[in-house]
PDB file of C-alpha atoms in Angstrom:
ATOM      1  CA  ASP A 214     139.491   4.640 169.813  1.00 61.00           C
ATOM      2  CA  ALA A 215     139.621   2.449 173.309  1.00 79.00           C
ATOM      3  CA  GLY A 216     142.964   0.476 171.499  1.00 91.00           C
ATOM      4  CA  VAL A 217     142.956  -3.863 171.831  1.00 95.00           C
ATOM      5  CA  ILE A 218     141.522  -5.022 174.297  1.00 97.00           C
ATOM      6  CA  GLN A 219     141.938  -8.052 176.431  1.00 97.00           C
ATOM      7  CA  SER A 220     140.097  -9.694 178.829  1.00 97.00           C
ATOM      8  CA  PRO A 221     140.652 -11.185 181.575  1.00 97.00           C
ATOM      9  CA  ARG A 222     143.719  -8.859 182.703  1.00 96.00           C
ATOM     10  CA  HIS A 223     144.553 -11.886 185.063  1.00 97.00           C
ATOM     11  CA  GLU A 224     143.758 -15.347 185.121  1.00 97.00           C
ATOM     12  CA  VAL A 225     144.558 -17.889 188.332  1.00 97.00           C
ATOM     13  CA  THR A 226     144.099 -21.359 187.420  1.00 97.00           C
ATOM     14  CA  GLU A 227     145.534 -24.816 188.797  1.00 97.00           C
ATOM     15  CA  MET A 228     147.112 -27.425 186.085  1.00 97.00           C
ATOM     16  CA  GLY A 229     144.557 -28.531 184.049  1.00 97.00           C
ATOM     17  CA  GLN A 230     142.259 -26.883 184.004  1.00 97.00           C
ATOM     18  CA  GLU A 231     141.232 -24.689 180.409  1.00 97.00           C
ATOM     19  CA  VAL A 232     142.525 -21.406 179.717  1.00 98.00           C
ATOM     20  CA  THR A 233     140.786 -18.762 177.175  1.00 98.00           C
ATOM     21  CA  LEU A 234     142.527 -15.581 176.701  1.00 98.00           C
ATOM     22  CA  ARG A 235     140.127 -12.812 174.203  1.00 98.00           C
ATOM     23  CA  CYS A 236     140.650 -10.199 172.894  1.00 98.00           C
ATOM     24  CA  LYS A 237     138.644  -7.636 170.129  1.00 98.00           C
ATOM     25  CA  PRO A 238     141.404  -5.128 167.853  1.00 96.00           C
ATOM     26  CA  ILE A 239     140.814  -1.998 166.937  1.00 92.00           C
ATOM     27  CA  SER A 240     138.025  -1.786 164.825  1.00 91.00           C
ATOM     28  CA  GLY A 241     138.789  -1.693 160.898  1.00 88.00           C
ATOM     29  CA  HIS A 242     142.477  -3.427 161.510  1.00 89.00           C
ATOM     30  CA  ASN A 243     142.644  -6.615 159.912  1.00 88.00           C
ATOM     31  CA  SER A 244     145.578  -8.665 160.891  1.00 89.00           C
ATOM     32  CA  LEU A 245     145.677  -9.957 164.588  1.00 93.00           C
ATOM     33  CA  PHE A 246     148.707 -11.364 166.545  1.00 93.00           C
ATOM     34  CA  TRP A 247     149.167 -13.498 169.901  1.00 96.00           C
ATOM     35  CA  TYR A 248     152.219 -13.291 171.496  1.00 95.00           C
ATOM     36  CA  ARG A 249     153.338 -14.326 174.357  1.00 96.00           C
ATOM     37  CA  GLN A 250     155.828 -13.277 177.115  1.00 94.00           C
ATOM     38  CA  THR A 251     158.396 -14.792 179.682  1.00 91.00           C
ATOM     39  CA  MET A 252     161.087 -13.641 181.837  1.00 85.00           C
ATOM     40  CA  MET A 253     163.317 -16.460 179.849  1.00 84.00           C
ATOM     41  CA  ARG A 254     162.201 -16.264 176.880  1.00 85.00           C
ATOM     42  CA  GLY A 255     160.870 -12.628 175.962  1.00 87.00           C
ATOM     43  CA  LEU A 256     158.393 -11.947 173.550  1.00 90.00           C
ATOM     44  CA  GLU A 257     157.247 -14.504 171.214  1.00 90.00           C
ATOM     45  CA  LEU A 258     154.780 -14.482 168.776  1.00 90.00           C
ATOM     46  CA  LEU A 259     152.324 -17.513 168.427  1.00 94.00           C
ATOM     47  CA  ILE A 260     149.778 -16.998 165.578  1.00 93.00           C
ATOM     48  CA  TYR A 261     148.394 -14.323 163.750  1.00 90.00           C
ATOM     49  CA  PHE A 262     145.673 -14.460 161.984  1.00 93.00           C
ATOM     50  CA  ASN A 263     145.019 -12.120 158.355  1.00 89.00           C
ATOM     51  CA  ASN A 264     141.178 -11.173 157.224  1.00 91.00           C
ATOM     52  CA  ASN A 265     140.020 -13.797 160.535  1.00 94.00           C
ATOM     53  CA  VAL A 266     142.342 -16.826 158.496  1.00 94.00           C
ATOM     54  CA  PRO A 267     145.339 -18.248 160.696  1.00 93.00           C
ATOM     55  CA  ILE A 268     148.885 -17.351 158.507  1.00 89.00           C
ATOM     56  CA  ASP A 269     151.320 -18.748 160.465  1.00 85.00           C
ATOM     57  CA  ASP A 270     150.906 -20.754 163.555  1.00 89.00           C
ATOM     58  CA  SER A 271     154.438 -22.128 163.650  1.00 86.00           C
ATOM     59  CA  GLY A 272     155.003 -20.410 167.108  1.00 88.00           C
ATOM     60  CA  MET A 273     152.223 -22.261 168.680  1.00 92.00           C
ATOM     61  CA  PRO A 274     154.071 -24.214 171.334  1.00 86.00           C
ATOM     62  CA  GLU A 275     151.556 -27.455 170.933  1.00 85.00           C
ATOM     63  CA  ASP A 276     148.242 -28.789 170.561  1.00 91.00           C
ATOM     64  CA  ARG A 277     146.726 -28.189 174.319  1.00 96.00           C
ATOM     65  CA  PHE A 278     147.328 -24.181 172.552  1.00 97.00           C
ATOM     66  CA  SER A 279     144.249 -23.512 170.035  1.00 97.00           C
ATOM     67  CA  ALA A 280     143.504 -20.311 168.831  1.00 97.00           C
ATOM     68  CA  LYS A 281     139.867 -18.941 166.621  1.00 97.00           C
ATOM     69  CA  MET A 282     138.682 -15.895 165.054  1.00 97.00           C
ATOM     70  CA  PRO A 283     135.595 -16.423 164.877  1.00 96.00           C
ATOM     71  CA  ASN A 284     134.841 -12.621 163.084  1.00 95.00           C
ATOM     72  CA  ALA A 285     136.835  -9.165 162.555  1.00 94.00           C
ATOM     73  CA  SER A 286     136.269  -8.005 166.173  1.00 96.00           C
ATOM     74  CA  PHE A 287     137.314 -10.723 168.774  1.00 96.00           C
ATOM     75  CA  SER A 288     139.484 -13.820 168.724  1.00 98.00           C
ATOM     76  CA  THR A 289     140.616 -16.639 171.034  1.00 98.00           C
ATOM     77  CA  LEU A 290     143.732 -18.094 172.667  1.00 98.00           C
ATOM     78  CA  LYS A 291     142.804 -21.678 174.404  1.00 98.00           C
ATOM     79  CA  ILE A 292     144.938 -23.611 176.274  1.00 97.00           C
ATOM     80  CA  GLN A 293     143.867 -27.065 177.260  1.00 97.00           C
ATOM     81  CA  PRO A 294     145.121 -28.722 179.746  1.00 96.00           C
ATOM     82  CA  SER A 295     146.748 -25.447 181.261  1.00 97.00           C
ATOM     83  CA  GLU A 296     150.490 -26.475 183.257  1.00 96.00           C
ATOM     84  CA  PRO A 297     152.174 -23.896 185.352  1.00 96.00           C
ATOM     85  CA  ARG A 298     154.991 -23.749 182.661  1.00 95.00           C
ATOM     86  CA  ASP A 299     152.357 -21.991 180.362  1.00 96.00           C
ATOM     87  CA  SER A 300     152.687 -19.375 183.285  1.00 97.00           C
ATOM     88  CA  ALA A 301     152.858 -16.248 181.324  1.00 97.00           C
ATOM     89  CA  VAL A 302     151.950 -12.490 179.954  1.00 97.00           C
ATOM     90  CA  TYR A 303     149.982 -13.423 176.053  1.00 98.00           C
ATOM     91  CA  PHE A 304     149.628 -10.474 174.703  1.00 97.00           C
ATOM     92  CA  CYS A 305     147.308  -9.511 171.429  1.00 97.00           C
ATOM     93  CA  ALA A 306     147.747  -7.053 168.658  1.00 93.00           C
ATOM     94  CA  SER A 307     146.485  -5.889 165.984  1.00 92.00           C
ATOM     95  CA  SER A 308     147.073  -3.846 162.718  1.00 88.00           C
ATOM     96  CA  SER A 309     146.047  -2.965 159.548  1.00 84.00           C
ATOM     97  CA  SER A 310     147.237  -4.535 156.201  1.00 65.00           C
ATOM     98  CA  LEU A 311     146.581  -5.407 152.862  1.00 55.00           C
ATOM     99  CA  ALA A 312     146.314  -9.047 152.914  1.00 46.00           C
ATOM    100  CA  GLY A 313     147.575 -11.157 149.460  1.00 41.00           C
ATOM    101  CA  VAL A 314     148.505  -7.907 148.266  1.00 36.00           C
ATOM    102  CA  ALA A 315     151.923  -6.358 148.569  1.00 34.00           C
ATOM    103  CA  ARG A 316     153.144  -5.906 152.253  1.00 38.00           C
ATOM    104  CA  SER A 317     152.355  -2.753 154.243  1.00 41.00           C
ATOM    105  CA  TYR A 318     154.303  -1.490 156.644  1.00 53.00           C
ATOM    106  CA  ASN A 319     152.242  -1.169 159.451  1.00 65.00           C
ATOM    107  CA  GLU A 320     152.729  -1.207 163.272  1.00 77.00           C
ATOM    108  CA  GLN A 321     151.153  -3.161 165.606  1.00 84.00           C
ATOM    109  CA  PHE A 322     149.105  -2.012 168.052  1.00 89.00           C
ATOM    110  CA  PHE A 323     149.079  -4.015 171.588  1.00 93.00           C
ATOM    111  CA  GLY A 324     146.854  -4.605 174.563  1.00 95.00           C
ATOM    112  CA  PRO A 325     147.599  -4.548 177.977  1.00 95.00           C
ATOM    113  CA  GLY A 326     148.358  -8.037 178.012  1.00 96.00           C
ATOM    114  CA  THR A 327     146.800 -11.074 180.186  1.00 97.00           C
ATOM    115  CA  ARG A 328     148.568 -12.225 183.031  1.00 97.00           C
ATOM    116  CA  LEU A 329     147.765 -16.027 183.377  1.00 98.00           C
ATOM    117  CA  THR A 330     149.612 -18.114 186.311  1.00 97.00           C
ATOM    118  CA  VAL A 331     148.603 -21.598 186.255  1.00 97.00           C
ATOM    119  CA  LEU A 332     149.436 -23.511 189.603  1.00 97.00           C
TER     120      LEU A 332
ATOM    121  CA  GLY B 115     157.074  -5.225 185.099  1.00 33.00           C
ATOM    122  CA  GLU B 116     156.150  -8.344 183.137  1.00 37.00           C
ATOM    123  CA  SER B 117     158.963  -7.414 180.621  1.00 38.00           C
ATOM    124  CA  VAL B 118     161.710  -7.907 182.985  1.00 38.00           C
ATOM    125  CA  GLY B 119     164.400 -10.983 181.037  1.00 41.00           C
ATOM    126  CA  LEU B 120     165.781 -12.515 183.958  1.00 47.00           C
ATOM    127  CA  HIS B 121     169.277 -11.004 182.510  1.00 66.00           C
ATOM    128  CA  LEU B 122     168.488  -8.031 180.817  1.00 80.00           C
ATOM    129  CA  PRO B 123     170.694  -5.691 179.466  1.00 88.00           C
ATOM    130  CA  THR B 124     170.666  -2.746 180.945  1.00 92.00           C
ATOM    131  CA  LEU B 125     171.519   1.239 180.181  1.00 95.00           C
ATOM    132  CA  SER B 126     171.801   3.501 183.155  1.00 96.00           C
ATOM    133  CA  VAL B 127     172.081   6.928 182.060  1.00 96.00           C
ATOM    134  CA  GLN B 128     171.814  10.599 183.825  1.00 97.00           C
ATOM    135  CA  GLU B 129     168.721  12.742 183.307  1.00 97.00           C
ATOM    136  CA  GLY B 130     168.682  15.305 180.702  1.00 97.00           C
ATOM    137  CA  ASP B 131     172.068  12.737 178.918  1.00 97.00           C
ATOM    138  CA  ASN B 132     171.206  11.313 175.412  1.00 97.00           C
ATOM    139  CA  SER B 133     170.686   7.218 175.534  1.00 97.00           C
ATOM    140  CA  ILE B 134     171.905   4.715 172.931  1.00 97.00           C
ATOM    141  CA  ILE B 135     170.033   1.414 172.581  1.00 97.00           C
ATOM    142  CA  ASN B 136     171.639  -1.202 170.209  1.00 95.00           C
ATOM    143  CA  CYS B 137     169.887  -3.994 168.761  1.00 94.00           C
ATOM    144  CA  ALA B 138     171.309  -6.671 166.161  1.00 93.00           C
ATOM    145  CA  TYR B 139     169.043  -8.328 163.842  1.00 90.00           C
ATOM    146  CA  SER B 140     169.683 -12.398 162.500  1.00 85.00           C
ATOM    147  CA  ASN B 141     167.482 -12.527 159.112  1.00 87.00           C
ATOM    148  CA  SER B 142     169.733 -10.334 156.397  1.00 87.00           C
ATOM    149  CA  ALA B 143     166.720 -10.616 154.038  1.00 87.00           C
ATOM    150  CA  SER B 144     164.438  -8.308 156.886  1.00 89.00           C
ATOM    151  CA  ASP B 145     163.495  -5.367 155.269  1.00 87.00           C
ATOM    152  CA  TYR B 146     161.535  -3.195 158.068  1.00 89.00           C
ATOM    153  CA  PHE B 147     162.424  -2.656 161.817  1.00 92.00           C
ATOM    154  CA  ILE B 148     160.302  -1.551 164.616  1.00 91.00           C
ATOM    155  CA  TRP B 149     161.438  -0.234 168.180  1.00 93.00           C
ATOM    156  CA  TYR B 150     158.860  -0.593 170.759  1.00 93.00           C
ATOM    157  CA  LYS B 151     158.645   0.753 174.225  1.00 95.00           C
ATOM    158  CA  GLN B 152     157.347  -1.468 177.320  1.00 95.00           C
ATOM    159  CA  GLU B 153     156.721   0.195 180.209  1.00 94.00           C
ATOM    160  CA  SER B 154     156.068  -1.736 183.585  1.00 91.00           C
ATOM    161  CA  GLY B 155     152.074  -3.581 183.118  1.00 88.00           C
ATOM    162  CA  LYS B 156     151.617  -2.624 179.505  1.00 92.00           C
ATOM    163  CA  GLY B 157     151.795  -3.918 176.074  1.00 93.00           C
ATOM    164  CA  PRO B 158     154.977  -2.824 174.140  1.00 93.00           C
ATOM    165  CA  GLN B 159     154.396   0.843 172.534  1.00 91.00           C
ATOM    166  CA  PHE B 160     155.326   2.077 168.722  1.00 89.00           C
ATOM    167  CA  ILE B 161     157.718   4.341 168.681  1.00 91.00           C
ATOM    168  CA  ILE B 162     159.491   4.485 165.681  1.00 91.00           C
ATOM    169  CA  ASP B 163     159.922   2.353 162.324  1.00 90.00           C
ATOM    170  CA  ILE B 164     163.186   1.973 159.436  1.00 92.00           C
ATOM    171  CA  ARG B 165     162.765   0.522 155.901  1.00 90.00           C
ATOM    172  CA  SER B 166     165.754  -1.613 155.218  1.00 91.00           C
ATOM    173  CA  ASN B 167     166.400   1.113 151.957  1.00 92.00           C
ATOM    174  CA  MET B 168     166.820   4.059 154.207  1.00 94.00           C
ATOM    175  CA  ASP B 169     169.990   4.275 157.413  1.00 95.00           C
ATOM    176  CA  LYS B 170     168.516   7.044 159.342  1.00 97.00           C
ATOM    177  CA  ARG B 171     164.546   8.217 160.499  1.00 95.00           C
ATOM    178  CA  GLN B 172     164.129  10.740 162.961  1.00 94.00           C
ATOM    179  CA  GLY B 173     161.390  11.475 165.328  1.00 91.00           C
ATOM    180  CA  GLN B 174     160.232  13.814 168.174  1.00 90.00           C
ATOM    181  CA  ARG B 175     163.649  13.294 169.866  1.00 95.00           C
ATOM    182  CA  VAL B 176     164.712   9.498 168.910  1.00 96.00           C
ATOM    183  CA  THR B 177     166.660   8.647 166.166  1.00 97.00           C
ATOM    184  CA  VAL B 178     167.233   5.522 164.693  1.00 97.00           C
ATOM    185  CA  LEU B 179     169.836   4.158 162.390  1.00 97.00           C
ATOM    186  CA  LEU B 180     170.229   0.473 160.403  1.00 97.00           C
ATOM    187  CA  ASN B 181     173.297  -0.438 159.571  1.00 95.00           C
ATOM    188  CA  LYS B 182     172.778  -3.365 157.020  1.00 93.00           C
ATOM    189  CA  THR B 183     176.306  -4.184 156.687  1.00 93.00           C
ATOM    190  CA  VAL B 184     176.325  -5.459 160.286  1.00 94.00           C
ATOM    191  CA  LYS B 185     172.999  -6.201 160.863  1.00 93.00           C
ATOM    192  CA  HIS B 186     172.583  -3.125 163.249  1.00 95.00           C
ATOM    193  CA  LEU B 187     170.121  -1.415 164.719  1.00 95.00           C
ATOM    194  CA  SER B 188     170.047   1.557 167.720  1.00 97.00           C
ATOM    195  CA  LEU B 189     168.229   4.089 169.108  1.00 97.00           C
ATOM    196  CA  GLN B 190     168.676   7.176 170.403  1.00 98.00           C
ATOM    197  CA  ILE B 191     167.435   9.010 172.761  1.00 97.00           C
ATOM    198  CA  ALA B 192     167.505  12.577 173.282  1.00 97.00           C
ATOM    199  CA  ALA B 193     167.861  15.120 176.390  1.00 97.00           C
ATOM    200  CA  THR B 194     166.648  11.035 178.304  1.00 97.00           C
ATOM    201  CA  GLN B 195     163.201  11.951 180.644  1.00 96.00           C
ATOM    202  CA  PRO B 196     162.117   9.503 183.892  1.00 96.00           C
ATOM    203  CA  GLY B 197     159.666   8.736 181.791  1.00 96.00           C
ATOM    204  CA  ASP B 198     161.905   7.164 179.127  1.00 97.00           C
ATOM    205  CA  SER B 199     162.740   4.306 181.508  1.00 96.00           C
ATOM    206  CA  ALA B 200     161.341   0.978 180.148  1.00 96.00           C
ATOM    207  CA  VAL B 201     162.417  -1.808 178.319  1.00 95.00           C
ATOM    208  CA  TYR B 202     162.617  -1.187 174.674  1.00 96.00           C
ATOM    209  CA  PHE B 203     162.721  -4.053 172.255  1.00 93.00           C
ATOM    210  CA  CYS B 204     163.803  -3.827 168.591  1.00 93.00           C
ATOM    211  CA  ALA B 205     161.908  -6.055 166.427  1.00 91.00           C
ATOM    212  CA  GLU B 206     162.839  -6.963 162.431  1.00 90.00           C
ATOM    213  CA  ARG B 207     160.437  -8.008 160.121  1.00 86.00           C
ATOM    214  CA  GLY B 208     161.144 -11.265 157.112  1.00 75.00           C
ATOM    215  CA  LEU B 209     158.129 -12.670 155.185  1.00 69.00           C
ATOM    216  CA  GLY B 210     154.735 -12.132 155.639  1.00 65.00           C
ATOM    217  CA  GLN B 211     153.981  -9.770 158.535  1.00 62.00           C
ATOM    218  CA  ASN B 212     155.779 -11.951 161.667  1.00 73.00           C
ATOM    219  CA  PHE B 213     157.787  -9.833 163.618  1.00 82.00           C
ATOM    220  CA  VAL B 214     160.681 -11.372 165.310  1.00 86.00           C
ATOM    221  CA  PHE B 215     161.789  -9.108 169.033  1.00 89.00           C
ATOM    222  CA  GLY B 216     165.054  -9.061 170.057  1.00 89.00           C
ATOM    223  CA  PRO B 217     165.487  -9.675 173.598  1.00 89.00           C
ATOM    224  CA  GLY B 218     165.237  -6.297 175.075  1.00 92.00           C
ATOM    225  CA  THR B 219     167.142  -3.466 177.234  1.00 94.00           C
ATOM    226  CA  ARG B 220     166.004  -1.697 180.135  1.00 95.00           C
ATOM    227  CA  LEU B 221     166.761   2.169 180.536  1.00 97.00           C
ATOM    228  CA  SER B 222     167.229   3.325 183.880  1.00 96.00           C
ATOM    229  CA  VAL B 223     167.104   6.963 184.176  1.00 96.00           C
ATOM    230  CA  LEU B 224     168.760   8.582 186.942  1.00 93.00           C
ATOM    231  CA  PRO B 225     168.273  11.976 188.425  1.00 89.00           C
TER     232      PRO B 225
END
């Protein structure tokens, strides 16, 4: 298995531009998570999906951020418009969970991350 | 690497010695915990987990200890090797699938 795939690996953009980060979870996993990592705040959960449905988006900083999961094998995180303070490494992770049933104790598999720099 | 925190606690150990990395968690209702290792330029990787109904779990060269009374978690690495150099995070899970990560500790293995 190729693991969680993220693209692009690096993104440099100018303030005000739209940024789209992409993630392909591990096949068969039905939970997907987006995290942001910065020097000052560490690793923060932005949003997670179960069976393509957003479950908790309380970590999304503001309306400029949006995430979608149109199918089980693809998710996007979009920032529009981007700002310099959005510069960070964005990680996608996936796991297998039994949504709607008793919680299962499963590890999250992280992708390599996308380093975003907003100038 | 990308995981460095400005004020990240650092633990330096001699190669071959044992390492103990500590973590204080916040939610007394958390019932599942994971230790992750993050090497420079990579995403976090699972090391070992423990449920709240246990106080100790052992893996290969690693042991996790859980003290629910004081909400403390520790990771012990036996015979630390250069490849163990990384940032280590503890993560606690409360409701749903939402994990809260600690700030991380940088482990530096000295030759």
